[in-house]
Amino acid sequence: MKRIAVLVSGSGSNLQALIDAEHQNQLGRGKIVGVLSNKSDAYALTRAQQANIDTAIISHRDFPTRESFDQQMHQQLLDWNVDLVVLAGFMRILSSDFVSQWQGRMLNIHPSLLPHYKGMHTHQRVLNTGERFHGCTVHFVTAELDAGQAIVQAVLDVRQNDTAETLATRIHPLEHKIYPQAVQWFCNEDLTWHDNHAYLQNKPLQESLKVCYFD
Ligand code: GAR
């Protein structure tokens, strides 16, 4: 069994997709054992409680430095005996020490086609540039923000009348498809990490990035 912790800051619709996938036996050997939020009012916590998953609130405001906040999270993850850390709308930048302790065992979902549009406000920036395509990416987390190896992406056409809000609404269901898939690959050991490189079914991921296209 692979013990999963999900880190959240907000609504938690991706957490919900992962909970639903686990209930439908679609996370392989994965089991969500804890949900950690840096915000006490995150709706994601309610979703976790409804699914009888242990929760922890660790507020970054209670710590003098990023490193001390991250150290407290690290301790909680050790207490849960976690094999995989899943960032699902977790809106804090992580220190390089924390990231290196979970390297190869921490995934994130980002609302853009990485390596394009790292950082915040991706939908508006895609519209401002007049891109034809947009989407989302599940990737391994490395110390550089949104720069780790991509695992799976979902792509959609940008429509003429799209706004940042409609793009967010159209991308969410795609996130809910590809994130459980990537977590299942990890939990079944199809997705592996050795010597700083990611592999999918023993092929270097660089060569086998999965891209799903949606209209
Ligand atoms: C998702 O769209 C995710 O891609 C984004 O936050 C949203 C969380 O939604 N993550 C980032 O922007 C990370 N930089 P959710 O709380 O409903 O899962």
Short mmCIF file of C-alpha atoms and ligand atoms in Angstrom, two decimals:
data_model
loop_
_atom_site.label_atom_id
_atom_site.label_comp_id
_atom_site.label_asym_id
_atom_site.label_seq_id
_atom_site.Cartn_x
_atom_site.Cartn_y
_atom_site.Cartn_z
CA MET A 1 0.00 0.00 0.00
CA LYS A 2 1.18 3.55 -0.76
CA ARG A 3 0.26 6.08 1.89
CA ILE A 4 -0.72 9.43 0.37
CA ALA A 5 -0.92 12.88 1.97
CA VAL A 6 -2.69 15.65 0.07
CA LEU A 7 -1.66 19.26 0.72
CA VAL A 8 -4.35 21.88 0.08
CA SER A 9 -5.15 25.56 0.59
CA GLY A 10 -8.59 25.97 -0.98
CA SER A 11 -11.69 24.34 -2.39
CA GLY A 12 -10.14 20.93 -2.88
CA SER A 13 -11.92 19.81 -6.04
CA ASN A 14 -8.76 17.91 -7.01
CA LEU A 15 -8.70 16.32 -3.55
CA GLN A 16 -12.32 15.26 -4.17
CA ALA A 17 -11.36 13.70 -7.51
CA LEU A 18 -8.63 11.72 -5.72
CA ILE A 19 -11.01 10.62 -2.94
CA ASP A 20 -13.58 9.52 -5.54
CA ALA A 21 -10.90 7.69 -7.50
CA GLU A 22 -9.77 5.84 -4.36
CA HIS A 23 -13.38 4.85 -3.60
CA GLN A 24 -13.70 3.50 -7.15
CA ASN A 25 -10.45 1.54 -6.78
CA GLN A 26 -8.73 3.79 -9.31
CA LEU A 27 -5.72 4.78 -7.21
CA GLY A 28 -4.15 1.38 -7.51
CA ARG A 29 -2.46 0.58 -4.21
CA GLY A 30 -2.84 4.20 -3.04
CA LYS A 31 -4.67 5.24 0.12
CA ILE A 32 -5.13 8.85 1.22
CA VAL A 33 -4.13 8.87 4.89
CA GLY A 34 -4.05 12.59 5.61
CA VAL A 35 -5.00 16.02 4.30
CA LEU A 36 -2.88 18.95 5.42
CA SER A 37 -3.99 22.56 4.95
CA ASN A 38 -2.21 25.81 5.70
CA LYS A 39 -5.64 27.47 5.91
CA SER A 40 -8.16 26.58 8.61
CA ASP A 41 -11.13 27.64 6.43
CA ALA A 42 -10.19 25.60 3.35
CA TYR A 43 -13.28 23.73 2.08
CA ALA A 44 -10.92 20.87 1.25
CA LEU A 45 -10.82 20.08 4.99
CA THR A 46 -14.60 19.51 5.00
CA ARG A 47 -14.25 17.16 2.04
CA ALA A 48 -11.56 15.20 3.91
CA GLN A 49 -13.65 14.97 7.08
CA GLN A 50 -16.66 13.78 5.08
CA ALA A 51 -14.48 11.00 3.72
CA ASN A 52 -13.16 10.16 7.23
CA ILE A 53 -9.62 11.17 6.36
CA ASP A 54 -7.35 12.54 9.08
CA THR A 55 -6.71 16.30 8.75
CA ALA A 56 -4.05 18.70 9.99
CA ILE A 57 -4.02 22.48 9.91
CA ILE A 58 -0.58 24.06 9.99
CA SER A 59 -0.81 27.80 9.45
CA HIS A 60 2.23 29.43 7.86
CA ARG A 61 1.36 32.53 9.92
CA ASP A 62 2.35 30.70 13.11
CA PHE A 63 5.95 30.27 11.99
CA PRO A 64 8.70 32.89 11.76
CA THR A 65 10.30 31.43 8.62
CA ARG A 66 9.35 29.35 5.60
CA GLU A 67 11.84 26.72 6.75
CA SER A 68 10.27 26.33 10.21
CA PHE A 69 6.77 26.06 8.67
CA ASP A 70 8.04 23.44 6.22
CA GLN A 71 9.76 21.55 9.04
CA GLN A 72 6.43 21.27 10.88
CA MET A 73 4.73 19.96 7.72
CA HIS A 74 7.57 17.50 7.23
CA GLN A 75 7.05 16.19 10.77
CA GLN A 76 3.32 15.71 10.12
CA LEU A 77 4.08 13.80 6.91
CA LEU A 78 6.49 11.56 8.84
CA ASP A 79 3.83 11.01 11.53
CA TRP A 80 1.46 9.84 8.80
CA ASN A 81 4.25 7.63 7.40
CA VAL A 82 3.66 8.99 3.92
CA ASP A 83 5.00 7.47 0.68
CA LEU A 84 3.64 10.16 -1.67
CA VAL A 85 2.90 13.87 -1.19
CA VAL A 86 0.26 15.28 -3.54
CA LEU A 87 -0.01 19.06 -3.83
CA ALA A 88 -3.60 19.93 -4.82
CA GLY A 89 -4.05 23.68 -4.91
CA PHE A 90 -1.46 24.16 -2.16
CA MET A 91 -0.55 27.81 -2.54
CA ARG A 92 2.75 28.08 -0.64
CA ILE A 93 6.21 28.02 -2.15
CA LEU A 94 8.25 25.21 -0.59
CA SER A 95 11.80 25.55 0.70
CA SER A 96 14.52 23.65 -1.13
CA ASP A 97 15.27 21.57 1.98
CA PHE A 98 11.67 20.36 2.20
CA VAL A 99 11.53 19.63 -1.53
CA SER A 100 14.78 17.67 -1.48
CA GLN A 101 13.48 15.48 1.36
CA TRP A 102 10.47 14.50 -0.81
CA GLN A 103 12.17 14.56 -4.20
CA GLY A 104 10.73 11.87 -6.46
CA ARG A 105 7.84 11.40 -4.01
CA MET A 106 5.96 14.69 -4.45
CA LEU A 107 3.59 15.64 -7.28
CA ASN A 108 1.84 18.91 -8.18
CA ILE A 109 -0.86 19.95 -10.62
CA HIS A 110 -0.47 23.28 -12.35
CA PRO A 111 -3.06 25.04 -14.54
CA SER A 112 -0.94 25.53 -17.67
CA LEU A 113 0.95 23.57 -20.28
CA LEU A 114 4.32 23.63 -18.53
CA PRO A 115 7.03 24.71 -19.21
CA HIS A 116 4.83 27.61 -20.35
CA TYR A 117 3.12 29.89 -17.82
CA LYS A 118 4.75 28.93 -14.57
CA GLY A 119 3.51 30.82 -11.52
CA MET A 120 0.20 32.58 -10.89
CA HIS A 121 -2.72 33.90 -12.98
CA THR A 122 -2.09 31.45 -15.80
CA HIS A 123 -5.52 31.76 -17.46
CA GLN A 124 -5.37 35.54 -17.81
CA ARG A 125 -1.79 35.43 -19.06
CA VAL A 126 -2.73 32.81 -21.69
CA LEU A 127 -5.57 35.10 -22.87
CA ASN A 128 -3.33 38.17 -22.90
CA THR A 129 -0.85 36.39 -25.16
CA GLY A 130 -3.59 35.10 -27.48
CA GLU A 131 -2.59 31.45 -27.16
CA ARG A 132 -4.62 28.89 -29.13
CA PHE A 133 -4.07 26.10 -26.60
CA HIS A 134 -4.11 25.90 -22.85
CA GLY A 135 -4.33 23.09 -20.30
CA CYS A 136 -2.87 21.60 -17.16
CA THR A 137 0.13 19.55 -16.15
CA VAL A 138 0.91 17.02 -13.43
CA HIS A 139 4.61 17.15 -12.62
CA PHE A 140 7.19 16.06 -10.09
CA VAL A 141 8.10 18.85 -7.68
CA THR A 142 11.65 20.13 -7.68
CA ALA A 143 13.14 23.13 -5.90
CA GLU A 144 12.61 25.44 -8.89
CA LEU A 145 8.94 26.54 -9.03
CA ASP A 146 6.79 24.59 -11.54
CA ALA A 147 9.92 23.28 -13.27
CA GLY A 148 9.99 19.56 -12.35
CA GLN A 149 9.56 16.75 -14.85
CA ALA A 150 6.08 16.74 -16.43
CA ILE A 151 4.17 13.43 -16.24
CA VAL A 152 0.84 14.02 -18.00
CA GLN A 153 -0.86 17.00 -19.60
CA ALA A 154 -4.38 17.75 -20.79
CA VAL A 155 -4.84 20.27 -23.59
CA LEU A 156 -7.84 22.30 -24.72
CA ASP A 157 -8.56 24.91 -27.39
CA VAL A 158 -8.89 28.46 -26.21
CA ARG A 159 -12.21 29.79 -27.54
CA GLN A 160 -12.73 33.34 -28.74
CA ASN A 161 -15.09 34.26 -25.92
CA ASP A 162 -13.13 32.53 -23.12
CA THR A 163 -12.39 34.51 -19.97
CA ALA A 164 -10.07 33.58 -17.11
CA GLU A 165 -13.15 32.22 -15.31
CA THR A 166 -14.40 30.06 -18.21
CA LEU A 167 -10.89 28.70 -18.74
CA ALA A 168 -10.64 27.78 -15.06
CA THR A 169 -14.05 26.09 -15.27
CA ARG A 170 -13.09 24.18 -18.41
CA ILE A 171 -9.69 23.10 -17.07
CA HIS A 172 -10.88 21.81 -13.70
CA PRO A 173 -12.55 18.63 -15.06
CA LEU A 174 -9.38 17.89 -17.05
CA GLU A 175 -7.33 18.19 -13.87
CA HIS A 176 -9.73 15.77 -12.21
CA LYS A 177 -8.99 13.21 -14.95
CA ILE A 178 -5.22 13.43 -15.18
CA TYR A 179 -4.30 13.80 -11.49
CA PRO A 180 -5.83 10.51 -10.29
CA GLN A 181 -4.22 8.83 -13.31
CA ALA A 182 -0.74 10.08 -12.38
CA VAL A 183 -1.25 9.12 -8.72
CA GLN A 184 -2.37 5.64 -9.78
CA TRP A 185 0.77 5.23 -11.91
CA PHE A 186 2.92 6.20 -8.92
CA CYS A 187 1.06 3.92 -6.51
CA ASN A 188 1.35 0.96 -8.88
CA GLU A 189 5.04 1.71 -9.39
CA ASP A 190 4.54 2.37 -13.10
CA LEU A 191 5.84 5.86 -12.38
CA THR A 192 9.24 5.72 -10.72
CA TRP A 193 12.15 7.98 -9.90
CA HIS A 194 15.82 7.00 -9.77
CA ASP A 195 18.98 9.08 -9.85
CA ASN A 196 17.09 12.30 -10.42
CA HIS A 197 15.17 10.95 -13.42
CA ALA A 198 11.51 9.96 -13.79
CA TYR A 199 10.38 6.84 -15.64
CA LEU A 200 6.98 5.64 -16.82
CA GLN A 201 6.82 1.89 -17.34
CA ASN A 202 10.63 1.89 -17.30
CA LYS A 203 10.93 4.43 -20.14
CA PRO A 204 12.46 7.84 -19.40
CA LEU A 205 9.50 10.18 -18.97
CA GLN A 206 11.17 12.83 -21.07
CA GLU A 207 10.39 10.65 -24.09
CA SER A 208 6.97 9.39 -23.08
CA LEU A 209 5.11 12.42 -21.68
CA LYS A 210 1.42 11.63 -21.98
CA VAL A 211 -0.73 14.31 -23.58
CA CYS A 212 -4.52 14.05 -23.70
CA TYR A 213 -6.43 16.41 -25.94
CA PHE A 214 -9.91 17.74 -25.16
CA ASP A 215 -12.04 20.04 -27.27
C1 GAR B 1 -6.20 23.98 -9.46
O1 GAR B 1 -6.70 24.55 -10.63
C2 GAR B 1 -4.70 23.80 -9.54
O2 GAR B 1 -4.26 23.57 -10.84
C3 GAR B 1 -4.22 25.14 -9.03
O3 GAR B 1 -5.09 25.47 -7.99
C4 GAR B 1 -6.38 24.94 -8.27
C5 GAR B 1 -6.89 24.25 -7.03
O4 GAR B 1 -8.22 23.86 -7.17
N1 GAR B 1 -2.88 25.05 -8.59
C6 GAR B 1 -1.99 26.03 -8.72
O5 GAR B 1 -2.26 27.10 -9.23
C7 GAR B 1 -0.61 25.71 -8.18
N2 GAR B 1 0.32 26.69 -8.60
P1 GAR B 1 -8.90 22.87 -6.13
O6 GAR B 1 -8.62 23.44 -4.72
O7 GAR B 1 -10.35 22.94 -6.47
O8 GAR B 1 -8.30 21.52 -6.32
#
